[in-house]
Short mmCIF file of C-alpha atoms in Angstrom, two decimals:
data_model
loop_
_atom_site.label_atom_id
_atom_site.label_comp_id
_atom_site.label_asym_id
_atom_site.label_seq_id
_atom_site.Cartn_x
_atom_site.Cartn_y
_atom_site.Cartn_z
CA MET M 1 16.18 -70.94 15.39
CA ARG M 2 16.85 -67.48 16.80
CA GLN M 3 14.82 -66.88 19.92
CA SER M 4 13.96 -63.44 21.23
CA HIS M 5 12.28 -62.38 24.44
CA ARG M 6 11.50 -58.76 23.52
CA ARG M 7 8.10 -57.45 24.50
CA PRO M 8 6.40 -55.44 21.70
CA HIS M 9 5.73 -51.75 22.30
CA PRO M 10 2.08 -50.65 22.65
CA LEU M 11 0.59 -48.86 19.68
CA LEU M 12 1.33 -45.13 19.91
CA SER M 13 -0.17 -42.13 18.19
CA VAL M 14 1.81 -40.88 15.19
CA SER M 15 3.25 -37.85 17.02
CA ALA M 16 4.14 -39.79 20.19
CA LEU M 17 5.55 -42.64 18.12
CA LEU M 18 7.86 -40.33 16.18
CA CYS M 19 9.32 -38.96 19.42
CA ALA M 20 9.76 -42.44 20.83
CA LEU M 21 11.38 -43.74 17.67
CA LEU M 22 14.02 -41.07 17.37
CA GLY M 23 15.15 -41.13 20.97
CA PRO M 24 18.52 -39.71 22.08
CA THR M 25 21.52 -39.43 19.77
CA PRO M 26 23.92 -42.36 20.39
CA PRO M 27 27.24 -41.69 22.15
CA ALA M 28 30.58 -41.55 20.40
CA ALA M 29 32.47 -44.59 19.17
CA ALA M 30 34.12 -47.06 21.54
CA SER M 31 37.69 -46.36 22.51
CA GLU M 32 40.45 -48.90 22.59
CA GLY M 33 42.31 -49.84 25.74
CA PRO M 34 41.29 -51.23 29.14
CA SER M 35 37.64 -50.11 28.65
CA THR M 36 37.10 -52.01 25.40
CA SER M 37 34.90 -54.62 27.10
CA ALA M 38 32.72 -51.95 28.67
CA ASP M 39 32.52 -50.10 25.35
CA VAL M 40 31.44 -53.26 23.56
CA ALA M 41 28.81 -53.97 26.21
CA ARG M 42 27.48 -50.41 25.92
CA LEU M 43 27.46 -50.43 22.12
CA TYR M 44 25.88 -53.88 22.11
CA GLU M 45 22.96 -52.51 24.15
CA GLU M 46 22.73 -49.42 21.95
CA ALA M 47 22.74 -51.55 18.79
CA SER M 48 19.93 -53.69 20.21
CA LEU M 49 17.93 -50.58 21.10
CA ALA M 50 18.59 -48.98 17.69
CA THR M 51 17.45 -52.17 15.97
CA ALA M 52 14.28 -52.25 18.06
CA ARG M 53 13.56 -48.59 17.23
CA TYR M 54 14.23 -49.17 13.56
CA GLU M 55 11.91 -52.19 13.45
CA GLU M 56 9.23 -50.20 15.29
CA GLY M 57 9.65 -47.39 12.76
CA ARG M 58 9.47 -49.84 9.88
CA ARG M 59 6.23 -51.32 11.22
CA ALA M 60 4.76 -47.84 11.76
CA ALA M 61 5.65 -46.83 8.20
CA HIS M 62 4.13 -50.06 6.87
CA LEU M 63 0.87 -49.42 8.76
CA GLN M 64 0.77 -45.82 7.53
CA ARG M 65 1.27 -46.92 3.92
CA ALA M 66 -1.59 -49.38 4.34
CA LYS M 67 -3.76 -46.54 5.69
CA VAL M 68 -2.90 -44.36 2.67
CA ARG M 69 -3.77 -47.22 0.29
CA LYS M 70 -7.14 -47.67 2.01
CA LEU M 71 -7.90 -43.93 1.78
CA ASN M 72 -6.94 -43.95 -1.91
CA ARG M 73 -9.36 -46.80 -2.51
CA LEU M 74 -12.20 -45.12 -0.60
CA LEU M 75 -11.58 -41.81 -2.36
CA SER M 76 -11.66 -43.50 -5.75
CA GLU M 77 -14.93 -45.22 -4.87
CA LYS M 78 -16.54 -41.94 -3.74
CA GLN M 79 -15.35 -40.13 -6.85
CA HIS M 80 -16.91 -42.90 -8.93
CA ASP M 81 -20.16 -42.49 -6.96
CA VAL M 82 -20.20 -38.74 -7.75
CA ALA M 83 -19.75 -39.49 -11.45
CA VAL M 84 -22.64 -42.00 -11.37
CA LEU M 85 -24.93 -39.54 -9.58
CA HIS M 86 -24.13 -36.81 -12.08
CA GLY M 87 -25.14 -39.28 -14.80
CA ASP M 88 -28.43 -39.90 -12.97
CA LEU M 89 -29.10 -36.16 -12.84
CA GLY M 90 -28.47 -35.91 -16.57
CA ARG M 91 -30.88 -38.74 -17.29
CA LEU M 92 -33.56 -37.14 -15.09
CA ALA M 93 -33.18 -33.81 -16.90
CA SER M 94 -33.45 -35.55 -20.27
CA ALA M 95 -36.58 -37.40 -19.18
CA GLN M 96 -38.17 -34.20 -17.96
CA TYR M 97 -37.41 -32.47 -21.26
CA ARG M 98 -38.84 -35.36 -23.28
CA THR M 99 -42.08 -35.58 -21.27
CA GLY M 100 -42.51 -31.83 -21.17
CA GLY M 101 -41.47 -31.18 -24.76
CA GLY M 102 -40.04 -27.85 -23.69
CA LEU M 103 -43.57 -26.48 -22.97
CA PRO M 104 -44.32 -24.39 -19.89
CA TYR M 105 -45.83 -26.37 -17.04
CA THR M 106 -49.20 -24.57 -17.32
CA ALA M 107 -49.46 -25.51 -21.00
CA GLN M 108 -48.63 -29.12 -20.14
CA LEU M 109 -51.52 -29.18 -17.66
CA LEU M 110 -53.95 -27.75 -20.22
CA LEU M 111 -52.94 -30.21 -22.93
CA ALA M 112 -52.67 -33.26 -20.71
CA ASP M 113 -55.28 -36.02 -21.06
CA SER M 114 -55.01 -36.60 -17.28
CA PRO M 115 -53.79 -33.55 -15.32
CA ASP M 116 -53.83 -35.62 -12.09
CA ALA M 117 -51.50 -38.19 -13.58
CA LEU M 118 -49.24 -35.41 -14.85
CA LEU M 119 -49.14 -33.85 -11.37
CA ARG M 120 -48.29 -37.19 -9.78
CA GLY M 121 -45.56 -37.77 -12.35
CA LYS M 122 -44.11 -34.33 -11.79
CA GLN M 123 -44.10 -34.92 -8.04
CA VAL M 124 -42.26 -38.21 -8.47
CA GLN M 125 -39.73 -36.54 -10.78
CA LEU M 126 -39.21 -33.72 -8.29
CA GLN M 127 -38.68 -36.13 -5.43
CA ALA M 128 -36.20 -38.15 -7.50
CA ASP M 129 -34.41 -34.96 -8.50
CA LEU M 130 -34.16 -33.84 -4.88
CA ALA M 131 -32.97 -37.27 -3.73
CA VAL M 132 -30.22 -37.40 -6.36
CA ASN M 133 -29.15 -33.82 -5.59
CA SER M 134 -28.98 -34.66 -1.88
CA ALA M 135 -26.92 -37.77 -2.62
CA VAL M 136 -24.56 -35.71 -4.77
CA MET M 137 -24.01 -33.17 -1.98
CA LYS M 138 -23.42 -35.86 0.65
CA THR M 139 -20.99 -37.69 -1.61
CA ARG M 140 -19.13 -34.48 -2.41
CA ARG M 141 -18.76 -33.78 1.32
CA ALA M 142 -17.46 -37.31 1.81
CA VAL M 143 -14.96 -36.76 -1.02
CA ALA M 144 -13.79 -33.53 0.64
CA ARG M 145 -13.32 -35.29 4.00
CA LEU M 146 -11.44 -38.19 2.41
CA THR M 147 -9.25 -35.80 0.42
CA ALA M 148 -8.29 -33.96 3.64
CA ALA M 149 -7.67 -37.23 5.47
CA LYS M 150 -5.56 -38.52 2.60
CA ARG M 151 -3.50 -35.33 2.56
CA GLU M 152 -2.79 -35.69 6.30
CA ALA M 153 -2.00 -39.41 5.88
CA ASP M 154 0.38 -38.64 3.02
CA GLN M 155 2.18 -36.07 5.18
CA ALA M 156 2.41 -38.54 8.08
CA GLU M 157 3.76 -41.22 5.75
CA GLN M 158 6.42 -38.86 4.41
CA GLY M 159 7.37 -37.91 7.98
CA LEU M 160 7.68 -41.56 9.03
CA ASP M 161 9.74 -42.37 5.94
CA ARG M 162 12.14 -39.50 6.69
CA ARG M 163 12.52 -40.61 10.28
CA LEU M 164 12.94 -44.23 9.24
CA THR M 165 15.82 -43.12 7.01
CA ARG M 166 17.38 -41.28 9.96
CA LEU M 167 16.95 -44.33 12.20
CA ALA M 168 18.61 -46.51 9.55
CA VAL M 169 21.59 -44.13 9.44
CA LEU M 170 21.88 -44.13 13.24
CA LYS M 171 21.59 -47.93 13.32
CA ARG M 172 24.32 -48.40 10.71
CA GLY M 173 26.57 -45.94 12.53
CA ILE M 174 26.24 -47.79 15.83
CA GLU M 175 26.76 -51.14 14.12
CA ARG M 176 30.00 -49.90 12.51
CA LYS M 177 31.27 -48.64 15.87
CA LEU M 178 30.25 -51.91 17.52
CA GLU M 179 32.00 -54.02 14.87
CA SER M 180 35.21 -52.02 15.30
CA ALA M 181 35.05 -52.36 19.09
CA GLN M 182 34.20 -56.07 18.84
CA TRP M 183 37.33 -56.88 16.89
CA ALA M 184 39.43 -54.68 19.17
CA LEU M 185 38.08 -56.73 22.09
CA GLN M 186 38.74 -59.99 20.25
CA GLY M 187 42.31 -58.84 19.56
CA GLU M 188 42.85 -58.32 23.29
CA ALA M 189 41.39 -61.77 23.96
CA ASP M 190 43.67 -63.40 21.38
CA ARG M 191 46.74 -61.74 22.92
CA ALA M 192 45.71 -62.93 26.38
CA VAL M 193 45.21 -66.49 25.13
CA ALA M 194 48.55 -66.44 23.28
CA ALA M 195 50.28 -65.30 26.48
CA GLY M 196 48.31 -67.81 28.56
CA LYS M 197 47.57 -65.07 31.07
CA CYS M 198 44.14 -63.72 31.95
CA ARG M 199 43.67 -59.97 32.10
CA GLY M 200 41.46 -60.10 35.19
CA ALA M 201 37.72 -59.66 35.42
CA VAL M 202 36.09 -56.87 33.47
CA ARG M 203 33.38 -55.63 35.82
CA LEU M 204 30.48 -54.97 33.47
CA ARG M 205 27.39 -53.01 34.44
CA GLN M 206 24.91 -55.75 35.23
CA PRO M 207 21.35 -55.72 33.82
CA LYS M 208 18.66 -54.37 36.10
CA LYS M 209 17.29 -56.97 38.45
CA LYS M 210 13.72 -58.05 37.76
CA ALA M 211 11.44 -59.87 40.10
CA SER M 212 11.67 -63.49 38.96
CA THR M 213 11.34 -66.89 40.52
CA ARG M 214 13.29 -68.64 37.76
CA ALA M 215 16.21 -70.62 39.13
CA TRP M 216 17.68 -71.41 35.68
CA VAL M 217 18.00 -69.52 32.39
CA THR M 218 19.69 -69.89 29.00
CA PRO M 219 23.37 -68.78 28.88
CA VAL M 220 22.53 -66.07 26.30
CA LYS M 221 19.21 -64.31 25.71
CA THR M 222 19.05 -64.32 21.90
CA TYR M 223 20.81 -66.96 19.85
CA GLU M 224 20.87 -69.59 17.13
CA LEU M 225 21.81 -73.12 18.08
CA SER M 226 24.71 -74.56 16.11
CA ALA M 227 26.80 -77.66 16.94
CA GLY M 228 25.08 -79.88 19.48
CA PHE M 229 26.28 -82.28 22.15
CA ASP M 230 27.98 -85.48 20.98
CA SER M 231 28.00 -84.42 17.33
CA THR M 232 30.95 -85.24 15.09
CA GLY M 233 33.07 -83.06 12.85
CA LYS M 234 36.56 -82.27 11.62
CA ARG M 235 37.01 -79.59 14.29
CA TRP M 236 36.94 -82.06 17.20
CA ALA M 237 39.32 -84.94 17.90
CA ARG M 238 36.44 -87.08 19.20
CA ARG M 239 32.88 -85.80 19.67
CA HIS M 240 31.56 -82.37 20.52
CA THR M 241 31.41 -82.00 24.29
CA GLY M 242 28.83 -79.21 24.61
CA GLN M 243 26.17 -77.10 22.95
CA ASP M 244 27.19 -74.15 20.76
CA PHE M 245 25.22 -70.90 20.59
CA ALA M 246 25.91 -68.77 17.51
CA VAL M 247 26.15 -65.18 18.77
CA ASP M 248 28.19 -62.07 17.99
CA ILE M 249 31.42 -61.04 19.65
CA GLY M 250 30.63 -59.14 22.82
CA THR M 251 27.24 -60.76 23.42
CA PRO M 252 26.68 -60.86 27.20
CA VAL M 253 27.04 -64.38 28.58
CA ARG M 254 25.17 -65.14 31.79
CA SER M 255 25.36 -67.83 34.41
CA VAL M 256 22.53 -70.30 33.85
CA GLY M 257 22.06 -70.64 37.59
CA ALA M 258 23.34 -69.53 40.97
CA GLY M 259 26.74 -70.78 42.04
CA ARG M 260 30.38 -69.91 42.56
CA VAL M 261 33.14 -69.43 39.97
CA GLU M 262 35.35 -72.49 40.07
CA SER M 263 37.98 -71.16 37.67
CA VAL M 264 38.79 -68.64 34.94
CA SER M 265 41.42 -69.64 32.39
CA CYS M 266 42.81 -68.07 29.23
CA GLY M 267 44.80 -70.69 27.35
CA GLY M 268 44.32 -73.86 25.36
CA ALA M 269 41.67 -74.96 22.92
CA PHE M 270 38.80 -73.29 24.81
CA GLY M 271 40.46 -69.87 24.83
CA ILE M 272 39.04 -67.71 27.59
CA GLU M 273 36.67 -69.84 29.66
CA VAL M 274 34.70 -69.60 32.89
CA LEU M 275 33.69 -72.62 34.97
CA VAL M 276 30.88 -72.30 37.53
CA ARG M 277 30.05 -74.78 40.30
CA HIS M 278 26.34 -75.10 41.12
CA PRO M 279 24.62 -76.55 44.21
CA GLY M 280 24.21 -80.29 43.81
CA GLY M 281 27.69 -80.81 42.36
CA TYR M 282 27.13 -79.87 38.71
CA PHE M 283 29.43 -77.55 36.76
CA THR M 284 28.78 -75.33 33.74
CA GLN M 285 31.48 -74.15 31.35
CA TYR M 286 31.39 -71.04 29.13
CA ALA M 287 34.17 -71.09 26.53
CA HIS M 288 35.71 -69.17 23.58
CA LEU M 289 34.92 -65.91 25.37
CA ALA M 290 36.27 -62.51 24.39
CA ALA M 291 36.40 -61.43 28.04
CA ALA M 292 35.58 -62.74 31.51
CA ALA M 293 33.56 -60.59 33.90
CA VAL M 294 34.23 -62.65 37.04
CA ASP M 295 37.19 -63.96 38.98
CA GLN M 296 37.79 -67.31 40.59
CA GLY M 297 35.81 -67.64 43.82
CA ASP M 298 33.16 -65.05 42.91
CA LYS M 299 29.62 -65.88 43.91
CA VAL M 300 27.19 -65.50 40.99
CA ARG M 301 23.43 -65.36 40.77
CA THR M 302 21.11 -66.70 38.09
CA GLY M 303 21.32 -64.53 34.97
CA GLN M 304 24.39 -62.58 36.10
CA TRP M 305 26.75 -61.56 33.31
CA ILE M 306 29.94 -63.54 33.68
CA GLY M 307 31.61 -62.74 30.36
CA GLN M 308 31.30 -61.73 26.73
CA ALA M 309 31.11 -64.17 23.84
CA GLY M 310 33.93 -64.27 21.31
CA THR M 311 36.00 -66.62 19.19
CA SER M 312 39.12 -67.23 21.26
CA GLY M 313 41.03 -70.50 21.27
CA ASN M 314 40.21 -73.27 18.81
CA SER M 315 37.20 -71.55 17.26
CA THR M 316 36.11 -71.03 13.65
CA GLY M 317 33.81 -68.09 14.36
CA PRO M 318 32.02 -66.15 17.10
CA HIS M 319 29.97 -68.39 19.35
CA LEU M 320 29.53 -69.57 22.92
CA HIS M 321 30.55 -73.13 23.74
CA PHE M 322 28.46 -74.23 26.72
CA GLU M 323 28.96 -77.44 28.71
CA THR M 324 27.31 -79.10 31.69
CA ARG M 325 29.64 -81.41 33.61
CA LEU M 326 29.59 -83.84 36.51
CA THR M 327 33.11 -82.74 37.48
CA PRO M 328 35.28 -79.71 36.71
CA TYR M 329 37.15 -81.73 34.11
CA LEU M 330 36.70 -82.22 30.37
CA GLY M 331 35.18 -85.60 29.55
CA SER M 332 32.53 -85.59 32.29
CA GLY M 333 29.97 -83.68 30.24
CA VAL M 334 26.27 -84.48 29.93
CA ASP M 335 23.85 -83.25 27.25
CA PRO M 336 23.26 -79.53 28.04
CA ARG M 337 19.86 -79.45 26.32
CA LYS M 338 18.52 -82.34 28.40
CA TRP M 339 20.16 -80.98 31.55
CA LEU M 340 18.55 -77.56 31.09
CA ALA M 341 15.20 -79.09 30.08
CA GLU M 342 15.13 -81.00 33.37
CA ARG M 343 15.37 -77.57 35.04
CA GLY M 344 12.59 -76.02 33.01
CA VAL M 345 14.70 -74.34 30.31
CA GLU M 346 13.97 -75.33 26.72
CA LEU M 347 16.45 -74.46 23.98
#
């Protein structure tokens, strides 16, 4: 199951929301060459931000459409009320005509068997007439207000729809640039693995530090779990030695805890891999990378980016192969899910 740790934006006014949604125009496409890793990291962040803006815009448009539907319903109800009240006025007029017979009021008083009763009846009719007329005026004013509100809501909805279209275009543009840069990065990784020679650490701009007391984290922020520890399959000679995280090429990979880089290698079945030694004698391995962002001997902190996910080595698609080991060597692995759970990290 894909897990995300994004915090939702607070509800904004329509005008403020539109400004926030559009944001700055994204930079130009990634260039090939030594900066491909940095370009992928930058475009990866921009794609995530564009997706967040698009989803926020989609939710805003959905809420606005719901508001327009509600106003349409209220307006229809008020218009129906006006029609009913007009019918009541017509019935009152007919009743007055029938009881009066078209005679002047003075003549009605002279001919009436009970002038007092006639006066009381006329007073009741007048009060009813005034009440219905008052209700008609109030309802008409309500219809006018609803009509104005609906017109403004329709305009806001059209504005949000136009901006959502623009956000979708921006999002697709960034995604195309990212995909191109991702495969350029993977091509560099494949050439390094084929040569059996690492290109050296790509020093990526690290995420901003946040005050946190967490000693351990997941190796990637957002992911889907795929092959698990000790599972079987045609791809492995024996059993699977780690936990796979299905992620895109270029996804930042972070050290699950503080430690020191034991080794960085670029050949064999694991492709580009980073091995980190942690206090207490445990080791964590991050394999099938597209690039390494650390060198052997580097000290790393919890959550520090140490590479970018890829599909180098013996891999059938982009993912991170993550292992927890008792020694630096293959075959000493323990279940990563249980190991992380013991440290307060649930996958």
